[in-house]
Coordinates of C-alpha atoms and ligand atoms in Angstrom, one line a residue:
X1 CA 2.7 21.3 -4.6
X2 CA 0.2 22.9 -2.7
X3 CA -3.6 22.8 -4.4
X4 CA -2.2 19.4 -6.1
X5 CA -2.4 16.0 -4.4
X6 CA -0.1 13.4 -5.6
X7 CA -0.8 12.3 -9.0
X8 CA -2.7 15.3 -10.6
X9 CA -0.4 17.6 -12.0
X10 CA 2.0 16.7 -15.2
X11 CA 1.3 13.7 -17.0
X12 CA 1.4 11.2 -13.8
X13 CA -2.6 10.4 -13.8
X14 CA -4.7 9.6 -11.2
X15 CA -7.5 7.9 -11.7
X16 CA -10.9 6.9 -9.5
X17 CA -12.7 3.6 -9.7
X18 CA -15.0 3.1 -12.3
X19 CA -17.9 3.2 -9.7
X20 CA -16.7 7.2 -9.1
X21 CA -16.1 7.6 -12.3
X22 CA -19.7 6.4 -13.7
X23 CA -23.0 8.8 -14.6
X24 CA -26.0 7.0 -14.6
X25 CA -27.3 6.5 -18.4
X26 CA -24.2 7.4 -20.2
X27 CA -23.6 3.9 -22.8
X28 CA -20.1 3.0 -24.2
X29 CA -22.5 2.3 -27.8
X30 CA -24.8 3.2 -29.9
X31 CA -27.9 0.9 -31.8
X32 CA -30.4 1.7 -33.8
X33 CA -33.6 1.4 -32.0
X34 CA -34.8 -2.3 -31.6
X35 CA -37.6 -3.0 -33.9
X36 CA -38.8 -6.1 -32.8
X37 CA -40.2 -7.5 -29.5
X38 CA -38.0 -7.4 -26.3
X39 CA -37.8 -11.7 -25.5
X40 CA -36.6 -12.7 -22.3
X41 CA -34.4 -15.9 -22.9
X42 CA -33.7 -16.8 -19.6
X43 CA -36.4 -15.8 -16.3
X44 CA -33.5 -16.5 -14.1
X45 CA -31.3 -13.7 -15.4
X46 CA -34.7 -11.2 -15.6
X47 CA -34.3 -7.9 -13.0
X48 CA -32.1 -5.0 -12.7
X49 CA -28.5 -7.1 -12.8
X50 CA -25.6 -6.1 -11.0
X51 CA -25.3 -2.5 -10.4
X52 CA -22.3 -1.4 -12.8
X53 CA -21.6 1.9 -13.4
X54 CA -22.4 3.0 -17.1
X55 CA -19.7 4.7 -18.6
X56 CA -18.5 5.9 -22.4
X57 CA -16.1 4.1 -24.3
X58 CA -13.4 6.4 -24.3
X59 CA -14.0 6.6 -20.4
X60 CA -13.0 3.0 -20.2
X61 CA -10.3 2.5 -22.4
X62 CA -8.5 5.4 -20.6
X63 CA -9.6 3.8 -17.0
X64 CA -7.2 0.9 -18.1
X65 CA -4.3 2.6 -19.8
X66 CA -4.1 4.9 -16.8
X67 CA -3.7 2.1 -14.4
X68 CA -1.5 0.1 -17.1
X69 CA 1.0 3.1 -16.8
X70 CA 1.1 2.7 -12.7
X71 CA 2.8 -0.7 -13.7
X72 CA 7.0 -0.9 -12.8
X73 CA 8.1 -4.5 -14.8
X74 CA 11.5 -5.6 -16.4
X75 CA 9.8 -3.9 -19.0
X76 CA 9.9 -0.5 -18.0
X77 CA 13.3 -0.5 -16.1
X78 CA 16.2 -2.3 -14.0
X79 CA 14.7 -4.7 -11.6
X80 CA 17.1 -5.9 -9.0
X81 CA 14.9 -8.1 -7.0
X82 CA 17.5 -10.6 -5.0
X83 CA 15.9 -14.7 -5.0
X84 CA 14.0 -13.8 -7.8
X85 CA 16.0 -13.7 -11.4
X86 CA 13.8 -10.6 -12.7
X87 CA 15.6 -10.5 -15.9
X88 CA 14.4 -9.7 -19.4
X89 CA 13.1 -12.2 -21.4
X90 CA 13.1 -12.3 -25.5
X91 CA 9.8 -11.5 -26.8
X92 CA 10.3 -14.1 -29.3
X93 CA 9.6 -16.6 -27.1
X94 CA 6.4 -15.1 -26.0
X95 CA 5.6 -15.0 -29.7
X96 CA 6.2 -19.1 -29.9
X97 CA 3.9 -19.5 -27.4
X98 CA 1.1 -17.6 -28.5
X99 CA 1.4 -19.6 -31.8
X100 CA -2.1 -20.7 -32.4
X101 CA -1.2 -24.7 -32.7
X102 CA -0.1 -24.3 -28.9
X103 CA -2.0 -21.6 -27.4
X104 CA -5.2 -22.9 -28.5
X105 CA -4.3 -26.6 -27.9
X106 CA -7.3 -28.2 -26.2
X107 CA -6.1 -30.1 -23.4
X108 CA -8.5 -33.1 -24.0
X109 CA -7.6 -33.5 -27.4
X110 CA -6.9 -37.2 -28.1
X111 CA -3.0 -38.4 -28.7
X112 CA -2.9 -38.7 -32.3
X113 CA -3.9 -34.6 -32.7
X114 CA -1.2 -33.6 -30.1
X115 CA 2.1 -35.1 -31.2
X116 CA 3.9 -31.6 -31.5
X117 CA 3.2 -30.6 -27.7
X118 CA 4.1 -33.9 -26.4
X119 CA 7.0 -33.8 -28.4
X120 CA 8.0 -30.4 -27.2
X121 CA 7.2 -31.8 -23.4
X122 CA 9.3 -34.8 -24.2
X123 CA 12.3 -33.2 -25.6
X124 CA 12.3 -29.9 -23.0
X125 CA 12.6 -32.6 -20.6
X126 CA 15.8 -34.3 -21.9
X127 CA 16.9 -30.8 -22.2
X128 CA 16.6 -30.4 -18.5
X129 CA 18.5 -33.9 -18.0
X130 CA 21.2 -32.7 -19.6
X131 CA 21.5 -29.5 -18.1
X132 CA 21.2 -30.7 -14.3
X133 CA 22.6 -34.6 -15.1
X134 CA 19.6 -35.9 -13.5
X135 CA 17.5 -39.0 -14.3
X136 CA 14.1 -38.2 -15.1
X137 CA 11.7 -34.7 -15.3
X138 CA 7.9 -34.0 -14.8
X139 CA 7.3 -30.2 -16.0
X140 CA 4.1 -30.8 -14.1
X141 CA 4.4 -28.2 -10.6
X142 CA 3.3 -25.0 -11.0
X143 CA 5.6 -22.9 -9.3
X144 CA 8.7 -23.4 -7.4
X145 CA 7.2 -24.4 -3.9
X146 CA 4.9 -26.4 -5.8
X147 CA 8.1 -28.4 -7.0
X148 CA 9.6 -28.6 -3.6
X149 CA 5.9 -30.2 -2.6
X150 CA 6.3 -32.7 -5.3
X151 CA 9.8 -33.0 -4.3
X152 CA 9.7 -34.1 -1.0
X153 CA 6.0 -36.0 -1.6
X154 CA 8.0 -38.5 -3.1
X155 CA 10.7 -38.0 -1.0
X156 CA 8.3 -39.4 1.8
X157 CA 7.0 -42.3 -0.6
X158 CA 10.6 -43.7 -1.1
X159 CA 11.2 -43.9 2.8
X160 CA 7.8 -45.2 3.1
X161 CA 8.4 -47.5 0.1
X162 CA 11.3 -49.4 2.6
X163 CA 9.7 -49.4 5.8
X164 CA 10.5 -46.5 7.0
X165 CA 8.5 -43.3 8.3
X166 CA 10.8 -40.2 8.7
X167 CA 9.8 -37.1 10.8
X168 CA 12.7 -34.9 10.7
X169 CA 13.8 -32.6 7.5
X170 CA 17.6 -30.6 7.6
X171 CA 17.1 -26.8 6.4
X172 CA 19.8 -24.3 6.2
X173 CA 19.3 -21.1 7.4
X174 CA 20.2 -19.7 4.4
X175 CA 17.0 -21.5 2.4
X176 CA 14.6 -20.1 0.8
X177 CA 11.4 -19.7 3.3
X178 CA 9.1 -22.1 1.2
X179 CA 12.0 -24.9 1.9
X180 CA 11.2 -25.4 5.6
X181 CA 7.6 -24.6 5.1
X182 CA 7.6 -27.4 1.8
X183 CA 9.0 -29.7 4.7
X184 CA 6.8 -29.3 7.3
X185 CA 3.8 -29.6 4.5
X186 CA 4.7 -33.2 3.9
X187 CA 4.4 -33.3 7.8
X188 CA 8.6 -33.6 8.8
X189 CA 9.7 -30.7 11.1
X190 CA 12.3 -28.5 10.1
X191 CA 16.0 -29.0 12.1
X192 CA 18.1 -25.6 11.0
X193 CA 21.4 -25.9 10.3
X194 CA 23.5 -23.2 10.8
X195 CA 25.7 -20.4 8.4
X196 CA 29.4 -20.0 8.8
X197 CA 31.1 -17.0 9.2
X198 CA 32.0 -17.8 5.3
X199 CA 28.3 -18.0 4.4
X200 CA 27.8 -21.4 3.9
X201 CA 26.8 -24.7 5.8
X202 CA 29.7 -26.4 7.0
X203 CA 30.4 -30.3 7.0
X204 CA 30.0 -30.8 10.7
X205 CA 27.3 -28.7 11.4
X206 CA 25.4 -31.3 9.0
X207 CA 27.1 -34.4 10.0
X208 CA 26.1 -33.6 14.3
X209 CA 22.7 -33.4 13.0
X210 CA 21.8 -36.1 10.5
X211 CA 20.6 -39.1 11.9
X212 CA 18.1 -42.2 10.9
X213 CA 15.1 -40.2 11.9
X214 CA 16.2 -37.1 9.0
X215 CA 14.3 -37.5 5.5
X216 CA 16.8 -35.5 4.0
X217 CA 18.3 -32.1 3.9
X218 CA 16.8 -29.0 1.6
X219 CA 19.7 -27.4 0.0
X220 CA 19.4 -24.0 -1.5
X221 CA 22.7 -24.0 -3.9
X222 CA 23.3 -21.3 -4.5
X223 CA 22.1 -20.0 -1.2
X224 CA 19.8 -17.1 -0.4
X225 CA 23.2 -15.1 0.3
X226 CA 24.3 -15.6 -3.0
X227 CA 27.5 -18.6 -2.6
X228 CA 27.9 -21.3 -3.6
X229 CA 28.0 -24.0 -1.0
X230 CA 31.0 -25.5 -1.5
X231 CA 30.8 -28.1 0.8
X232 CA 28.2 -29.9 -1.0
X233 CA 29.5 -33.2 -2.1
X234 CA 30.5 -34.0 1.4
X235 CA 27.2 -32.7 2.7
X236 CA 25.3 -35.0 0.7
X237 CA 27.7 -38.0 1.6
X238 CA 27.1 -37.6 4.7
X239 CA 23.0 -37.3 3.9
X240 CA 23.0 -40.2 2.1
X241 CA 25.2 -42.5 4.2
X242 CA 22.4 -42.2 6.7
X243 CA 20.1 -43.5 4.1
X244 CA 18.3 -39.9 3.6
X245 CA 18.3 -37.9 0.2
X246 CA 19.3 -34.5 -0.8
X247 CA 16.6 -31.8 -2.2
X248 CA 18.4 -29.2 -4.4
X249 CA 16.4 -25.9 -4.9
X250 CA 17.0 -24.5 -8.1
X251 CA 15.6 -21.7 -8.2
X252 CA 19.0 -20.2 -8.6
X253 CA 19.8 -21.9 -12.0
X254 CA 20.7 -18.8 -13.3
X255 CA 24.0 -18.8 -11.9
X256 CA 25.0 -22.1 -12.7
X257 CA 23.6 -23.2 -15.7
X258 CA 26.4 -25.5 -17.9
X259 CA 28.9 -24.7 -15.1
X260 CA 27.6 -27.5 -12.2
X261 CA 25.1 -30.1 -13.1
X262 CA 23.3 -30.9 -9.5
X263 CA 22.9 -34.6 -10.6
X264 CA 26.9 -35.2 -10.5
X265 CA 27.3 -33.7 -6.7
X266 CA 25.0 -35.6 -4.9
X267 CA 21.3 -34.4 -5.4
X268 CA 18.7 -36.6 -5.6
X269 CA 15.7 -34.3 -6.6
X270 CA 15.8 -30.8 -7.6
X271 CA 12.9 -28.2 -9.3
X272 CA 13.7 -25.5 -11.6
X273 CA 11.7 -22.2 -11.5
X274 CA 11.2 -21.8 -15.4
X275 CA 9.7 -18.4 -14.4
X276 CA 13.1 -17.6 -13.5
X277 CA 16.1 -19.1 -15.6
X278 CA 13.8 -19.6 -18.6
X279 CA 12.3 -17.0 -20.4
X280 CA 8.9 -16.5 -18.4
X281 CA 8.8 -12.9 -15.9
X282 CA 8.4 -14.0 -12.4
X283 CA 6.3 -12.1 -10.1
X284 CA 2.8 -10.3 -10.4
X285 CA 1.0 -13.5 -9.8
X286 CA 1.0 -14.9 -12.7
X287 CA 1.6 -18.8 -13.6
X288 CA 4.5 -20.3 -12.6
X289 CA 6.6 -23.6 -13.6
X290 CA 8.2 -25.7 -11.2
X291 CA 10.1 -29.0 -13.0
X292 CA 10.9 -31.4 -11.0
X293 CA 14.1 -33.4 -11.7
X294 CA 15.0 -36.7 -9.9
X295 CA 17.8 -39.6 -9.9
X296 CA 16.9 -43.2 -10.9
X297 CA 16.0 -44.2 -7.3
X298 CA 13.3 -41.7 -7.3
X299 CA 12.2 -41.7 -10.6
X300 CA 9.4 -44.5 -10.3
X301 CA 7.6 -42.0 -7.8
X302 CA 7.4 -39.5 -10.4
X303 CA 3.8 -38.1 -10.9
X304 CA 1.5 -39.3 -13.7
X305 CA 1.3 -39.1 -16.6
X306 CA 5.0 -39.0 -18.0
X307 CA 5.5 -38.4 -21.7
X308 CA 6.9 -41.5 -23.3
X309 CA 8.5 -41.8 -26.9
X310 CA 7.7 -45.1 -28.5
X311 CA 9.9 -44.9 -31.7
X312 CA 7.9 -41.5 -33.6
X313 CA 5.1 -41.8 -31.1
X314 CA 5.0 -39.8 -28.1
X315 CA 2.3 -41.4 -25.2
X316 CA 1.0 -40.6 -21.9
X317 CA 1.5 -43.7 -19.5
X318 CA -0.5 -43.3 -15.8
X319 CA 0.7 -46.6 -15.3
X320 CA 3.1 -46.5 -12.4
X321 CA 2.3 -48.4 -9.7
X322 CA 4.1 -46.1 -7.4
X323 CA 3.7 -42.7 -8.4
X324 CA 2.7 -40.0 -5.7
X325 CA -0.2 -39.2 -8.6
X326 CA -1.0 -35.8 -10.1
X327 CA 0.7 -33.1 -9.3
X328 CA -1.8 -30.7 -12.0
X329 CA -4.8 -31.0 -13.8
X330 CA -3.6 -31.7 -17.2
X331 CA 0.0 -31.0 -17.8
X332 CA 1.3 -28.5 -15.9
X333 CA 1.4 -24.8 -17.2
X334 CA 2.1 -25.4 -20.9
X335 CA 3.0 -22.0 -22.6
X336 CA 5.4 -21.6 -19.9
X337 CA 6.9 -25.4 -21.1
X338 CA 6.5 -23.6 -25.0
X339 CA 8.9 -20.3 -23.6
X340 CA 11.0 -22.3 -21.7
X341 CA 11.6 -25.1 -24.9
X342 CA 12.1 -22.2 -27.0
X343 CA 14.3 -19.9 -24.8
X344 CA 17.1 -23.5 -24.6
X345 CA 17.0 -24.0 -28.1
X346 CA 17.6 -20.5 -28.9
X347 CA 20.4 -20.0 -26.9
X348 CA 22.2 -23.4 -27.1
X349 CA 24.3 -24.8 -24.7
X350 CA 26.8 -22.3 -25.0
X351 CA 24.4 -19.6 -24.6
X352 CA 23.0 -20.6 -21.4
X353 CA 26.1 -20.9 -20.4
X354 CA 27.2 -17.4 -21.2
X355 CA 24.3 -16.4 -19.8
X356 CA 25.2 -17.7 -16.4
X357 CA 28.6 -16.2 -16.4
X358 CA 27.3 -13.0 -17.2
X359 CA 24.5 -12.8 -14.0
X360 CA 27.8 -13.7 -11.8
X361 CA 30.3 -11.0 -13.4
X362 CA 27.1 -8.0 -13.2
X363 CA 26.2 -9.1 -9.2
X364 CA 30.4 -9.4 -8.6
X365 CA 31.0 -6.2 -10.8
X366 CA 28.0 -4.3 -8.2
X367 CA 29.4 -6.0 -5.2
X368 CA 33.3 -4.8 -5.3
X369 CA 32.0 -1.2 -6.6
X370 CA 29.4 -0.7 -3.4
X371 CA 31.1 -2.7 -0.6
X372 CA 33.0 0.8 0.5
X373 CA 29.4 2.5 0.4
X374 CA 27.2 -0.4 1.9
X375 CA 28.4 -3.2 4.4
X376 CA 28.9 -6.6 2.8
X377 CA 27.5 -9.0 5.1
X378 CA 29.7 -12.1 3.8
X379 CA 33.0 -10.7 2.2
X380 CA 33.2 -13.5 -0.6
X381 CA 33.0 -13.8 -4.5
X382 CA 29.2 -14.3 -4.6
X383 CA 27.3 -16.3 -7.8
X384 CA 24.3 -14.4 -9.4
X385 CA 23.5 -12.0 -6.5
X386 CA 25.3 -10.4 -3.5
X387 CA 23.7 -9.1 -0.1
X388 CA 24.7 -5.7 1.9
X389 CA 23.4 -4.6 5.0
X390 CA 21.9 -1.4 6.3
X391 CA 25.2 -1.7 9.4
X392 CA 27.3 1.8 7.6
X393 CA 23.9 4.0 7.6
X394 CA 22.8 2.9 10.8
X395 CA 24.6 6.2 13.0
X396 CA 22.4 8.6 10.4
X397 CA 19.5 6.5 11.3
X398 CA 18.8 5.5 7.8
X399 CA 17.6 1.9 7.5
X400 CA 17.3 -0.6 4.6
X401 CA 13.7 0.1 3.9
X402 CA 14.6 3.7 3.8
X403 CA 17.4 3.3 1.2
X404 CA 14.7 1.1 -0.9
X405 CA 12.5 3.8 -1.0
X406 CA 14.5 6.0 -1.8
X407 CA 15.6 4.4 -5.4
X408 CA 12.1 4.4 -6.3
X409 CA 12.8 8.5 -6.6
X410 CA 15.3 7.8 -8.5
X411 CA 13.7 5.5 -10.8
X412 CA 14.8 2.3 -10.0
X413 CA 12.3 -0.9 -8.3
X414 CA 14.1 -1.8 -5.2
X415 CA 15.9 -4.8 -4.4
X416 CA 14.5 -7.4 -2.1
X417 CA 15.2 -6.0 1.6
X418 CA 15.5 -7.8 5.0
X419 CA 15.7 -11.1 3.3
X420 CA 17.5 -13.0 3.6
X421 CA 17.0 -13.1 7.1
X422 CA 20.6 -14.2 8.6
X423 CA 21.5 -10.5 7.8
X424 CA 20.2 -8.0 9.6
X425 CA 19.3 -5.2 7.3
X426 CA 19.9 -7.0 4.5
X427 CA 19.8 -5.1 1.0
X428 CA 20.1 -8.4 -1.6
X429 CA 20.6 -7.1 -5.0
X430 CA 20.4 -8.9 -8.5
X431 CA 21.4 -7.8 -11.2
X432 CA 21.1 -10.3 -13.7
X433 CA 22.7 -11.0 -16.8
X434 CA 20.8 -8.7 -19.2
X435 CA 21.3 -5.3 -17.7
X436 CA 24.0 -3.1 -19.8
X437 CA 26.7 -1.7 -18.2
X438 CA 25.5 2.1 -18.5
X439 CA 22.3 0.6 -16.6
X440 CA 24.6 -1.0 -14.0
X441 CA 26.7 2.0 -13.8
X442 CA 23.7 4.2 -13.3
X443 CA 22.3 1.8 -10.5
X444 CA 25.4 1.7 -8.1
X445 CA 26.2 5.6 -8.9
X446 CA 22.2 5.9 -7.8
X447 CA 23.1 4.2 -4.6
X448 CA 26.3 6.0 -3.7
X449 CA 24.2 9.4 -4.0
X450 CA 21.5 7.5 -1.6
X451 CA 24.2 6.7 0.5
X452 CA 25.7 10.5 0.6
X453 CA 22.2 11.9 1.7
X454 CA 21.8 9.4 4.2
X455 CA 24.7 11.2 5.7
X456 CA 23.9 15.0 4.7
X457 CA 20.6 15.3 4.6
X458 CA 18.8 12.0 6.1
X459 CA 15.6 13.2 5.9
X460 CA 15.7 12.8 2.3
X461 CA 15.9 9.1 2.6
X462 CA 13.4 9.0 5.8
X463 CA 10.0 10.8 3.8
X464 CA 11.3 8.9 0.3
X465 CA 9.7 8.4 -2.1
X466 CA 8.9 11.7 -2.9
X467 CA 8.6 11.9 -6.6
X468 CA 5.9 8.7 -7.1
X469 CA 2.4 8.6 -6.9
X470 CA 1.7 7.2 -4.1
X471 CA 4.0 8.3 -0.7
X472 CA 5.5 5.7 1.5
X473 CA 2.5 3.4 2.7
X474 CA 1.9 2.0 6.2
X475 CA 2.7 -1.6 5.4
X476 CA 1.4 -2.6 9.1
X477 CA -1.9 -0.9 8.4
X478 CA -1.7 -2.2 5.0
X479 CA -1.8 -5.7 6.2
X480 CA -3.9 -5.6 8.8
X481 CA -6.5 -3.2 7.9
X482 CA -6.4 -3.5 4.1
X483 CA -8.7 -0.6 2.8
X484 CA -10.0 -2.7 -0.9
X485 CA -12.4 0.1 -2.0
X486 CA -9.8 1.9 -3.5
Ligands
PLP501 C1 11.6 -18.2 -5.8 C2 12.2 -19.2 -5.0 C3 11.5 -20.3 -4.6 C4 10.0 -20.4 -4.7 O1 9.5 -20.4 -6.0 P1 8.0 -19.9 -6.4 O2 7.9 -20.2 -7.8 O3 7.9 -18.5 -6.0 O4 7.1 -20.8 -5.5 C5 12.1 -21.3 -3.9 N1 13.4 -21.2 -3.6 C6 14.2 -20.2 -4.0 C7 15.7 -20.2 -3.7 C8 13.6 -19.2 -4.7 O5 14.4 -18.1 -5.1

């Protein structure tokens, strides 16, 4: 490599900011002269401008594909993330959605012009009933955390709504970090409860801690460690025979869907990350959808406006006396609602069933081939995603974070690492249901190598990655001292 830096030999291009890139007086176009008087329209905008860099055309465009091609999505290749469902989702729902009657739906326009989106609103929400058994949806949240806020708002209104101010909230330790954080949000303070050496809450752990002063529990089903907590229909009896509700965090859908409706064991309210289960890519920042699903005794809290059908007419009523208000400007984030409506219909009950089954058979299928490589942390049939620890590498001193970077040389994006954290090391990998089994294959041969060179030749694993652009980054410095320039 020497007389190369990273990036500038092959066809892996580097590429400067536009600023270093940019020679005064070169134009990206070309006009005839002008042959009328320069007019000023607008004094306030007179002057020399911002100072950006003039460039050509072709300078631009490849500026832009260059830094398209640095991109890793589910697009380009396998990507295991655990607690996030990165699957692949059918472009033909992104094509519904960019269907001009939706995407260019003005969200002011009167009732009358808008029947077909409230329509699809309306019936993606019975859709939802049916698949969790609960009462009543809002498709309003914008993400996950934003559901769990919503959630336990009107968690808070209900106790409030009889009397009583609550200040305690029950969180597993093997939630999802925005569940204790949601919590203590709406201003209750977290109370942990503990993980069995089976990897899920037990009965008594949540029956010593429940008392009149608890709003609720937050229960992540399946949990961050991938089970299922079994124990649920007792844990929510005992919730609710203490007069406080049960939060179900579905962000896990994917493992259950058409297999448990949440409704039927005991939950009272529970969001869905559509930019997980259904057919939107999570991750990179862009929009979200966070449903929120509730039983009849929360449903009057719901925020406003609800979609209402009134024989062929579909309405938006604000009038609820007692709803915690709006959640959203507008509707919520409605070419997700459009991917999500058309991802259900298009794969029918049956199919999002299937699809369930097949996430839990791909993370099972990766768990019994790797757990004589990698240590299992909980030795159990896991749902959509299993978790392995770091604990066999540890006398090569190889850690998780090396063994992440290390796929990256080998083509693959790493799976989520040192979350969650009731493992130590932990290495939580999903597969998902739409990976192949050559892919699979490939992934868990790709980690047995890793795990053979963390034995031979450790400092393989230790300078990884080697064959990206960029080398392995100081994360501390990263954070701390973030360098923005470029
Ligand atoms: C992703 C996730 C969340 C948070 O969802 P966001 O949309 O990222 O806010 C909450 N709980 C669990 C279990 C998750 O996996």
């Amino acid at each position: 490599m020497s007389g190369y830096s990273q990036g500038e030999s092959g066809l892996i291009l580097n590429e400067p900011l536009l600023w270093e890139k940019g020679k005064k007086g070169r134009c990206g176009f070309s006009l005839p002269a002008c042959d009328v008087d320069e007019v000023c329209f607008d004094e306030a905008l007179a002057g020399d401008g911002p100072d950006f860099p003039d460039l050509s055309e072709v300078e631009v465009v490849r500026h832009y594909t260059r830094l398209s091609t640095w991109n890793f999505g589910v697009d380009t290749g396998m990507y295991p993330l655990g607690s996030c469902t990165m699957k692949y989702n059918p472009k033909v729902n992104e094509r519904q959605a960019g269907l001009t009657g939706f995407a260019d739906a003005h969200p002011l326009l009167p009732e009358a012009r808008t029947q077909g989106a409230l329509k699809l609103m309306y019936d993606l929400e019975q859709f939802l009933k049916e698949l969790t058994g609960m009462a009543a949806v809002t498709l309003q949240p914008a993400a996950g955390a934003h559901g769990e806020l919503t959630g336990i708002l009107m968690m808070y209104a209900y106790h409030k709504k009889r009397g009583e101010i609550r200040t305690k909230m029950l969180v597993p330790d093997t939630a999802h970090g925005t569940n204790p954080a949601s919590g203590a949000l709406c201003g209750y303070t977290p109370v942990p409860v503990p993980v069995s050496e089976e990897g899920i809450m037990r009965v008594e752990d949540v029956r010593e801690r429940m008392d009149e002063e608890t709003a609720g529990i937050m229960v992540t089903n399946p949990n961050t460690l991938g089970l299922f907590e079994k124990n649920i229909r007792d844990i929510c009896a005992i919730v609710h025979e203490k007069g406080g509700l049960v939060y179900g965090d579905g962000a896990n859908l994917n493992a259950v869907m058409g297999y448990v409706k949440m409704g039927e064991i005991g939950v009272d309210v529970m969001h869905f990350n559509l930019h997980k289960t259904f057919s939107t890519p999570h991750g990179g920042g862009g929009p979200g959808s966070g449903p929120v699903a509730v039983n009849d005794i929360l449903a009057p809290f719901l925020p406003v406006p609800r979609v209402e059908k009134e024989r062929d007419r579909y309405r938006l009523v604000t009038t609820y006396p007692d709803s915690i208000g709006r959640m959203m400007t507008f509707y919520g984030h409605f070419g997700i609602l459009v991917r999500a409506y058309s991802y259900i219909l298009s794969m029918g009950g049956e199919g999002l069933k299937e699809a369930s089954a097949h996430a839990v058979l791909n993370a099972n299928y990766i768990k019994e081939r790797l757990k004589d490589t990698f240590h299992l942390a909980y030795d159990q049939t896991c749902m959509h995603e299993c978790v392995f620890s770091d604990a066999n590498q540890e006398e090569f001193g190889v850690t998780t974070l090396d063994i992440a970077k290390r796929l990256i040389d080998y083509g693959f994006h790493p799976p989520t690492i040192y979350f969650p954290l009731v493992v130590h090391g932990a290495l939580m990998i999903e597969p998902t249901e739409t990976e192949t089994k050559e892919d699979i294959d490939h992934f868990i041969n790709t980690l047995k190598v890793i795990a053979r060179e963390a034995k031979e030749s450790p400092e393989l694993l230790k300078n990884a990655p080697i064959r990206s652009k960029v080398r392995r980054l100081d994360e501390t410095a990263a954070a701390r001292k973030p360098c923005l320039s470029g």
